Amino acid sequence: MNQTTNTILMIRPINFRMNEQTAVNNYYQKEIDNILPSTINTKAQHEFDTFVEKLQSFGIHVIVVSDTKDADTPDAVFPNNWISFHEDGTVAMYPMFAENRRLERREDILEELEKEGFLIENIVDYTSAEEDHVFLEGTGSICLDRVNNKAYCALSPRADEELFIEFCEDFEYTPVVFTANQTVDGKRAAIYHTNVMMCVGETLVIICLASIDDKSERKNVLKHLKEDGKKVIDITEEQVTNFAGNMLEVHGKDDERFLIMSQAAFNSLTQSQKAQINNHCKIISSPLDTIEFCGGGSARCMMAEVFLPKK
């Protein structure tokens, strides 16, 4: 098993804007006043294209599929929530909290991957859980340690514990469950996705330990990370609001390892944190201000890692 891949799937936005259906529990989203929706979408496309070009310049294989005009899919730029790809040729499809996000699931995207020479052997489809208002939003809800077969999940309205356990049984992962909170209007509220406060790399983990209020849960998470030899880099809640937890490790040409993040995330890191990351891999950052501001997601959310075998 590999922890990182060289190939990522990204969806170029066509209808990008703040999604009012996800804003109910994604406290990072904001409305930009006095700007036309088309201008917001154009800015998001520019950020997306710049990001893709940067990744490709480091030898990372990016498969870009355009969003469609057919459906109202303001969050299509975040594909990692509805699909994940696995080394045995399995594809998992996930139940989504927002109804308009369910329209992001597209068969033709799988056909696109097959055209690229990837083998899809099996599809595990959890989407019927939507009928029971049960959700688990892919590698947004689940942070996978693929090498050590562990799956980390911060429970929230978008991450159901029973369904998470079912996923772990199906894919043979040991579940590590906890709750991660942030302060909203003076009260503690669940962080909507695990990958906002945690990133699991090959030899390092970026995590906001302060968001895990329950001491025994925090201790348990740390125990798992340490027994697997991970270097733990702790980030603050303030850094989480700058998407410093929303990072992804990939490898480029010659298996060189990179940690991908937004410019805002990079700017929020201390010199010491940057130095610690550089001991493990190089940093790639790109400005994603509009996508972060309106979409409430960042670099990691934009990348669905492709681990499928080649035909």
mmCIF file of C-alpha atoms in Angstrom:
data_model
loop_
_atom_site.group_PDB
_atom_site.id
_atom_site.type_symbol
_atom_site.label_atom_id
_atom_site.label_comp_id
_atom_site.label_asym_id
_atom_site.label_seq_id
_atom_site.Cartn_x
_atom_site.Cartn_y
_atom_site.Cartn_z
ATOM 1 C CA MET A 1 0.000 0.000 0.000
ATOM 2 C CA ASN A 2 1.119 3.533 -0.752
ATOM 3 C CA GLN A 3 0.218 6.611 1.261
ATOM 4 C CA THR A 4 0.732 9.018 -1.633
ATOM 5 C CA THR A 5 -0.159 8.994 -5.298
ATOM 6 C CA ASN A 6 1.190 10.805 -8.336
ATOM 7 C CA THR A 7 -2.263 11.166 -9.933
ATOM 8 C CA ILE A 8 -5.091 13.418 -8.819
ATOM 9 C CA LEU A 9 -8.523 14.145 -10.266
ATOM 10 C CA MET A 10 -9.677 17.761 -10.247
ATOM 11 C CA ILE A 11 -12.967 19.296 -11.423
ATOM 12 C CA ARG A 12 -12.792 22.718 -13.089
ATOM 13 C CA PRO A 13 -15.616 24.937 -11.793
ATOM 14 C CA ILE A 14 -18.368 26.268 -14.053
ATOM 15 C CA ASN A 15 -21.024 27.361 -11.515
ATOM 16 C CA PHE A 16 -18.854 28.235 -8.518
ATOM 17 C CA ARG A 17 -20.403 30.388 -5.764
ATOM 18 C CA MET A 18 -21.158 30.198 -2.054
ATOM 19 C CA ASN A 19 -23.410 27.148 -1.607
ATOM 20 C CA GLU A 20 -26.220 28.154 0.735
ATOM 21 C CA GLN A 21 -27.051 24.461 1.348
ATOM 22 C CA THR A 22 -23.621 23.681 2.827
ATOM 23 C CA ALA A 23 -23.243 26.997 4.704
ATOM 24 C CA VAL A 24 -25.568 25.753 7.474
ATOM 25 C CA ASN A 25 -22.710 23.761 9.055
ATOM 26 C CA ASN A 26 -19.616 24.919 7.168
ATOM 27 C CA TYR A 27 -18.669 27.998 9.175
ATOM 28 C CA TYR A 28 -15.782 28.875 6.852
ATOM 29 C CA GLN A 29 -18.003 29.979 3.956
ATOM 30 C CA LYS A 30 -18.712 33.656 3.412
ATOM 31 C CA GLU A 31 -20.668 35.745 0.944
ATOM 32 C CA ILE A 32 -18.742 38.247 -1.193
ATOM 33 C CA ASP A 33 -20.933 41.345 -1.487
ATOM 34 C CA ASN A 34 -21.170 43.631 -4.521
ATOM 35 C CA ILE A 35 -19.508 41.184 -6.919
ATOM 36 C CA LEU A 36 -21.364 39.498 -9.770
ATOM 37 C CA PRO A 37 -21.633 35.682 -9.507
ATOM 38 C CA SER A 38 -19.962 35.391 -12.922
ATOM 39 C CA THR A 39 -16.978 37.395 -11.616
ATOM 40 C CA ILE A 40 -16.679 35.093 -8.584
ATOM 41 C CA ASN A 41 -16.730 32.063 -10.897
ATOM 42 C CA THR A 42 -14.093 33.617 -13.186
ATOM 43 C CA LYS A 43 -11.832 34.295 -10.189
ATOM 44 C CA ALA A 44 -12.303 30.690 -8.994
ATOM 45 C CA GLN A 45 -11.432 29.380 -12.466
ATOM 46 C CA HIS A 46 -8.268 31.490 -12.523
ATOM 47 C CA GLU A 47 -7.233 30.154 -9.092
ATOM 48 C CA PHE A 48 -8.009 26.608 -10.242
ATOM 49 C CA ASP A 49 -6.011 26.892 -13.498
ATOM 50 C CA THR A 50 -3.003 28.463 -11.728
ATOM 51 C CA PHE A 51 -3.101 25.679 -9.119
ATOM 52 C CA VAL A 52 -3.249 22.908 -11.764
ATOM 53 C CA GLU A 53 -0.344 24.419 -13.738
ATOM 54 C CA LYS A 54 1.759 24.647 -10.589
ATOM 55 C CA LEU A 55 1.093 21.001 -9.671
ATOM 56 C CA GLN A 56 1.914 19.846 -13.193
ATOM 57 C CA SER A 57 5.190 21.800 -13.137
ATOM 58 C CA PHE A 58 6.332 19.522 -10.286
ATOM 59 C CA GLY A 59 5.557 16.359 -12.247
ATOM 60 C CA ILE A 60 2.207 15.623 -10.602
ATOM 61 C CA HIS A 61 -0.266 13.997 -12.997
ATOM 62 C CA VAL A 62 -3.508 16.008 -12.864
ATOM 63 C CA ILE A 63 -6.616 14.736 -14.644
ATOM 64 C CA VAL A 64 -8.875 17.750 -15.173
ATOM 65 C CA VAL A 65 -12.556 17.221 -15.931
ATOM 66 C CA SER A 66 -14.812 20.229 -16.393
ATOM 67 C CA ASP A 67 -17.962 20.655 -14.345
ATOM 68 C CA THR A 68 -21.153 20.645 -16.456
ATOM 69 C CA LYS A 69 -23.594 23.478 -17.117
ATOM 70 C CA ASP A 70 -26.494 21.020 -16.801
ATOM 71 C CA ALA A 71 -26.794 21.097 -13.016
ATOM 72 C CA ASP A 72 -26.504 23.644 -10.214
ATOM 73 C CA THR A 73 -23.265 22.389 -8.667
ATOM 74 C CA PRO A 74 -21.505 25.291 -6.911
ATOM 75 C CA ASP A 75 -19.172 22.907 -5.006
ATOM 76 C CA ALA A 76 -18.132 20.645 -7.893
ATOM 77 C CA VAL A 77 -14.552 21.903 -7.434
ATOM 78 C CA PHE A 78 -14.392 19.674 -4.283
ATOM 79 C CA PRO A 79 -14.655 16.106 -5.718
ATOM 80 C CA ASN A 80 -12.947 14.335 -2.803
ATOM 81 C CA ASN A 81 -16.236 14.375 -0.889
ATOM 82 C CA TRP A 82 -18.251 12.137 -3.186
ATOM 83 C CA ILE A 83 -15.657 9.676 -4.486
ATOM 84 C CA SER A 84 -12.465 7.864 -3.453
ATOM 85 C CA PHE A 85 -10.178 5.525 -5.398
ATOM 86 C CA HIS A 86 -8.315 2.529 -3.995
ATOM 87 C CA GLU A 87 -5.332 0.391 -5.013
ATOM 88 C CA ASP A 88 -7.360 -2.794 -5.492
ATOM 89 C CA GLY A 89 -9.424 -1.131 -8.233
ATOM 90 C CA THR A 90 -12.346 -0.234 -5.953
ATOM 91 C CA VAL A 91 -14.189 3.067 -6.205
ATOM 92 C CA ALA A 92 -16.294 4.275 -3.256
ATOM 93 C CA MET A 93 -19.231 6.670 -3.706
ATOM 94 C CA TYR A 94 -20.450 8.611 -0.676
ATOM 95 C CA PRO A 95 -23.719 10.090 0.631
ATOM 96 C CA MET A 96 -23.711 13.881 0.623
ATOM 97 C CA PHE A 97 -25.337 16.219 3.155
ATOM 98 C CA ALA A 98 -26.365 18.967 0.673
ATOM 99 C CA GLU A 99 -28.893 17.920 -1.957
ATOM 100 C CA ASN A 100 -27.294 19.996 -4.692
ATOM 101 C CA ARG A 101 -23.930 18.317 -4.013
ATOM 102 C CA ARG A 102 -25.430 14.938 -4.930
ATOM 103 C CA LEU A 103 -25.610 16.216 -8.508
ATOM 104 C CA GLU A 104 -21.785 16.222 -8.614
ATOM 105 C CA ARG A 105 -21.687 12.409 -8.930
ATOM 106 C CA ARG A 106 -21.100 11.598 -12.581
ATOM 107 C CA GLU A 107 -20.600 8.283 -14.372
ATOM 108 C CA ASP A 108 -18.651 9.985 -17.159
ATOM 109 C CA ILE A 109 -15.876 10.872 -14.700
ATOM 110 C CA LEU A 110 -15.255 7.142 -14.180
ATOM 111 C CA GLU A 111 -15.203 6.691 -17.972
ATOM 112 C CA GLU A 112 -12.636 9.482 -18.177
ATOM 113 C CA LEU A 113 -10.354 7.605 -15.742
ATOM 114 C CA GLU A 114 -10.756 4.381 -17.712
ATOM 115 C CA LYS A 115 -9.764 6.295 -20.869
ATOM 116 C CA GLU A 116 -6.612 7.344 -18.974
ATOM 117 C CA GLY A 117 -5.814 3.631 -18.576
ATOM 118 C CA PHE A 118 -7.015 3.074 -15.004
ATOM 119 C CA LEU A 119 -8.773 -0.116 -14.001
ATOM 120 C CA ILE A 120 -12.062 0.022 -12.100
ATOM 121 C CA GLU A 121 -12.895 -3.426 -10.742
ATOM 122 C CA ASN A 122 -15.622 -2.677 -8.252
ATOM 123 C CA ILE A 123 -17.859 0.159 -6.997
ATOM 124 C CA VAL A 124 -18.920 0.325 -3.345
ATOM 125 C CA ASP A 125 -21.906 2.655 -3.223
ATOM 126 C CA TYR A 126 -22.980 4.144 0.119
ATOM 127 C CA THR A 127 -25.248 6.790 -1.411
ATOM 128 C CA SER A 128 -28.552 5.116 -0.476
ATOM 129 C CA ALA A 129 -27.832 6.256 3.114
ATOM 130 C CA GLU A 130 -29.006 9.716 1.959
ATOM 131 C CA GLU A 131 -32.587 8.405 2.116
ATOM 132 C CA ASP A 132 -32.098 7.977 5.895
ATOM 133 C CA HIS A 133 -30.366 11.365 6.225
ATOM 134 C CA VAL A 134 -27.087 9.611 7.015
ATOM 135 C CA PHE A 135 -23.912 11.071 5.519
ATOM 136 C CA LEU A 136 -20.217 10.327 5.144
ATOM 137 C CA GLU A 137 -18.438 12.736 2.833
ATOM 138 C CA GLY A 138 -15.530 10.762 1.460
ATOM 139 C CA THR A 139 -11.985 11.817 2.248
ATOM 140 C CA GLY A 140 -13.412 15.032 3.665
ATOM 141 C CA SER A 141 -14.965 13.036 6.522
ATOM 142 C CA ILE A 142 -12.258 10.357 6.567
ATOM 143 C CA CYS A 143 -8.488 10.855 6.746
ATOM 144 C CA LEU A 144 -6.847 7.628 5.600
ATOM 145 C CA ASP A 145 -3.529 6.214 6.715
ATOM 146 C CA ARG A 146 -3.402 3.751 3.835
ATOM 147 C CA VAL A 147 -0.099 2.156 4.876
ATOM 148 C CA ASN A 148 -1.126 1.400 8.465
ATOM 149 C CA ASN A 149 -4.764 0.677 7.539
ATOM 150 C CA LYS A 150 -6.172 3.289 9.883
ATOM 151 C CA ALA A 151 -9.020 5.693 9.201
ATOM 152 C CA TYR A 152 -9.509 8.852 11.265
ATOM 153 C CA CYS A 153 -12.955 10.425 11.464
ATOM 154 C CA ALA A 154 -14.217 13.481 13.333
ATOM 155 C CA LEU A 155 -17.951 12.926 13.782
ATOM 156 C CA SER A 156 -20.255 15.702 12.559
ATOM 157 C CA PRO A 157 -23.591 16.110 10.750
ATOM 158 C CA ARG A 158 -21.620 15.029 7.657
ATOM 159 C CA ALA A 159 -19.829 12.036 9.200
ATOM 160 C CA ASP A 160 -22.019 9.303 10.665
ATOM 161 C CA GLU A 161 -20.288 6.906 13.047
ATOM 162 C CA GLU A 162 -22.139 3.715 12.011
ATOM 163 C CA LEU A 163 -21.561 4.333 8.318
ATOM 164 C CA PHE A 164 -17.914 5.142 8.999
ATOM 165 C CA ILE A 165 -17.524 1.813 10.834
ATOM 166 C CA GLU A 166 -19.186 0.064 7.873
ATOM 167 C CA PHE A 167 -16.694 1.739 5.512
ATOM 168 C CA CYS A 168 -13.811 0.566 7.733
ATOM 169 C CA GLU A 169 -15.125 -3.012 7.689
ATOM 170 C CA ASP A 170 -15.539 -2.962 3.902
ATOM 171 C CA PHE A 171 -12.064 -1.516 3.273
ATOM 172 C CA GLU A 172 -10.286 -3.197 6.212
ATOM 173 C CA TYR A 173 -9.287 -0.079 8.107
ATOM 174 C CA THR A 174 -9.050 0.302 11.876
ATOM 175 C CA PRO A 175 -11.437 3.134 12.823
ATOM 176 C CA VAL A 176 -10.206 6.009 15.007
ATOM 177 C CA VAL A 177 -13.249 8.079 15.981
ATOM 178 C CA PHE A 178 -13.335 11.445 17.760
ATOM 179 C CA THR A 179 -15.109 14.796 17.738
ATOM 180 C CA ALA A 180 -13.353 17.968 16.601
ATOM 181 C CA ASN A 181 -14.835 21.336 17.478
ATOM 182 C CA GLN A 182 -14.349 24.992 16.669
ATOM 183 C CA THR A 183 -15.675 28.069 18.432
ATOM 184 C CA VAL A 184 -18.603 29.667 16.586
ATOM 185 C CA ASP A 185 -20.306 32.687 18.180
ATOM 186 C CA GLY A 186 -18.795 31.789 21.543
ATOM 187 C CA LYS A 187 -19.979 28.147 21.437
ATOM 188 C CA ARG A 188 -18.213 24.904 20.485
ATOM 189 C CA ALA A 189 -19.571 23.362 17.261
ATOM 190 C CA ALA A 190 -18.437 20.323 15.275
ATOM 191 C CA ILE A 191 -15.930 20.988 12.487
ATOM 192 C CA TYR A 192 -17.741 19.908 9.327
ATOM 193 C CA HIS A 193 -14.913 17.790 7.831
ATOM 194 C CA THR A 194 -12.008 15.921 9.410
ATOM 195 C CA ASN A 195 -9.658 17.047 6.624
ATOM 196 C CA VAL A 196 -10.030 20.678 7.733
ATOM 197 C CA MET A 197 -8.211 19.952 11.006
ATOM 198 C CA MET A 198 -6.054 16.947 10.026
ATOM 199 C CA CYS A 199 -3.763 15.810 7.222
ATOM 200 C CA VAL A 200 -2.118 12.377 7.263
ATOM 201 C CA GLY A 201 1.104 12.167 5.266
ATOM 202 C CA GLU A 202 3.606 9.372 4.809
ATOM 203 C CA THR A 203 5.788 10.266 7.819
ATOM 204 C CA LEU A 204 4.060 13.346 9.256
ATOM 205 C CA VAL A 205 0.632 14.415 10.425
ATOM 206 C CA ILE A 206 -0.653 17.975 10.612
ATOM 207 C CA ILE A 207 -3.404 18.185 13.246
ATOM 208 C CA CYS A 208 -5.194 20.694 15.461
ATOM 209 C CA LEU A 209 -5.129 18.850 18.785
ATOM 210 C CA ALA A 210 -6.877 21.753 20.550
ATOM 211 C CA SER A 211 -10.007 21.072 18.477
ATOM 212 C CA ILE A 212 -10.389 17.628 20.122
ATOM 213 C CA ASP A 213 -11.997 18.770 23.371
ATOM 214 C CA ASP A 214 -12.307 15.314 24.927
ATOM 215 C CA LYS A 215 -8.939 14.520 26.523
ATOM 216 C CA SER A 216 -9.300 10.744 26.230
ATOM 217 C CA GLU A 217 -10.161 11.035 22.518
ATOM 218 C CA ARG A 218 -7.174 13.321 21.981
ATOM 219 C CA LYS A 219 -4.923 10.868 23.801
ATOM 220 C CA ASN A 220 -6.244 7.992 21.699
ATOM 221 C CA VAL A 221 -5.603 9.828 18.414
ATOM 222 C CA LEU A 222 -2.061 10.670 19.524
ATOM 223 C CA LYS A 223 -1.440 7.074 20.615
ATOM 224 C CA HIS A 224 -2.326 5.803 17.122
ATOM 225 C CA LEU A 225 -0.202 8.432 15.376
ATOM 226 C CA LYS A 226 2.819 7.809 17.597
ATOM 227 C CA GLU A 227 2.676 4.014 17.386
ATOM 228 C CA ASP A 228 2.803 4.396 13.595
ATOM 229 C CA GLY A 229 5.888 6.600 13.868
ATOM 230 C CA LYS A 230 4.253 9.782 12.572
ATOM 231 C CA LYS A 231 5.836 13.148 13.293
ATOM 232 C CA VAL A 232 2.966 15.198 14.761
ATOM 233 C CA ILE A 233 2.871 18.896 13.834
ATOM 234 C CA ASP A 234 0.254 20.603 15.977
ATOM 235 C CA ILE A 235 -1.579 23.610 14.503
ATOM 236 C CA THR A 236 -3.778 26.177 16.248
ATOM 237 C CA GLU A 237 -7.498 26.795 15.740
ATOM 238 C CA GLU A 238 -6.552 30.122 14.162
ATOM 239 C CA GLN A 239 -4.395 28.257 11.627
ATOM 240 C CA VAL A 240 -7.310 25.894 10.931
ATOM 241 C CA THR A 241 -9.431 28.896 9.906
ATOM 242 C CA ASN A 242 -6.676 29.625 7.357
ATOM 243 C CA PHE A 243 -6.972 26.020 6.082
ATOM 244 C CA ALA A 244 -3.617 24.909 7.460
ATOM 245 C CA GLY A 245 -5.154 21.499 8.178
ATOM 246 C CA ASN A 246 -6.452 21.127 4.627
ATOM 247 C CA MET A 247 -3.306 19.795 2.977
ATOM 248 C CA LEU A 248 -2.441 16.737 0.918
ATOM 249 C CA GLU A 249 0.826 14.882 0.415
ATOM 250 C CA VAL A 250 1.479 13.582 -3.106
ATOM 251 C CA HIS A 251 4.563 12.618 -5.074
ATOM 252 C CA GLY A 252 5.867 14.139 -8.277
ATOM 253 C CA LYS A 253 8.482 13.008 -10.747
ATOM 254 C CA ASP A 254 11.212 10.728 -9.363
ATOM 255 C CA ASP A 255 8.911 10.020 -6.377
ATOM 256 C CA GLU A 256 9.724 13.401 -4.853
ATOM 257 C CA ARG A 257 7.258 14.102 -2.019
ATOM 258 C CA PHE A 258 5.266 17.316 -1.775
ATOM 259 C CA LEU A 259 2.798 18.725 0.729
ATOM 260 C CA ILE A 260 0.189 20.754 -1.143
ATOM 261 C CA MET A 261 -1.606 23.661 0.514
ATOM 262 C CA SER A 262 -3.092 27.072 -0.225
ATOM 263 C CA GLN A 263 -1.139 30.311 0.046
ATOM 264 C CA ALA A 264 -3.285 31.318 3.052
ATOM 265 C CA ALA A 265 -2.408 28.051 4.803
ATOM 266 C CA PHE A 266 1.295 28.532 4.025
ATOM 267 C CA ASN A 267 1.236 32.130 5.273
ATOM 268 C CA SER A 268 -0.373 31.044 8.561
ATOM 269 C CA LEU A 269 2.405 28.539 9.385
ATOM 270 C CA THR A 270 5.249 29.522 11.689
ATOM 271 C CA GLN A 271 8.868 29.288 10.517
ATOM 272 C CA SER A 272 9.307 26.322 12.863
ATOM 273 C CA GLN A 273 6.318 24.473 11.387
ATOM 274 C CA LYS A 274 7.552 25.094 7.837
ATOM 275 C CA ALA A 275 11.003 23.814 8.791
ATOM 276 C CA GLN A 276 9.506 20.674 10.336
ATOM 277 C CA ILE A 277 7.449 20.003 7.178
ATOM 278 C CA ASN A 278 10.513 20.559 4.985
ATOM 279 C CA ASN A 279 12.285 17.780 6.897
ATOM 280 C CA HIS A 280 9.721 15.385 5.397
ATOM 281 C CA CYS A 281 8.708 16.855 2.040
ATOM 282 C CA LYS A 282 8.721 20.020 -0.047
ATOM 283 C CA ILE A 283 5.856 22.506 0.167
ATOM 284 C CA ILE A 284 3.764 23.568 -2.833
ATOM 285 C CA SER A 285 1.356 26.455 -2.205
ATOM 286 C CA SER A 286 -1.005 28.351 -4.475
ATOM 287 C CA PRO A 287 -3.466 31.220 -3.860
ATOM 288 C CA LEU A 288 -7.059 29.942 -3.503
ATOM 289 C CA ASP A 289 -8.624 32.949 -1.764
ATOM 290 C CA THR A 290 -11.964 33.046 -3.635
ATOM 291 C CA ILE A 291 -12.457 29.277 -3.455
ATOM 292 C CA GLU A 292 -11.675 29.304 0.275
ATOM 293 C CA PHE A 293 -13.776 32.379 1.054
ATOM 294 C CA CYS A 294 -16.949 31.341 -0.788
ATOM 295 C CA GLY A 295 -16.539 27.561 -0.842
ATOM 296 C CA GLY A 296 -15.244 27.040 2.676
ATOM 297 C CA GLY A 297 -12.807 24.436 1.378
ATOM 298 C CA SER A 298 -9.204 24.548 0.238
ATOM 299 C CA ALA A 299 -6.415 22.682 -1.554
ATOM 300 C CA ARG A 300 -7.012 19.213 -0.157
ATOM 301 C CA CYS A 301 -10.777 19.342 -0.892
ATOM 302 C CA MET A 302 -10.022 20.084 -4.556
ATOM 303 C CA MET A 303 -8.009 16.897 -5.108
ATOM 304 C CA ALA A 304 -9.396 13.365 -5.352
ATOM 305 C CA GLU A 305 -6.378 11.043 -5.175
ATOM 306 C CA VAL A 306 -6.313 8.302 -7.815
ATOM 307 C CA PHE A 307 -4.811 5.063 -6.467
ATOM 308 C CA LEU A 308 -6.407 2.768 -9.070
ATOM 309 C CA PRO A 309 -4.185 0.208 -10.820
ATOM 310 C CA LYS A 310 -3.312 0.663 -14.475
ATOM 311 C CA LYS A 311 -4.822 -1.675 -17.057
#
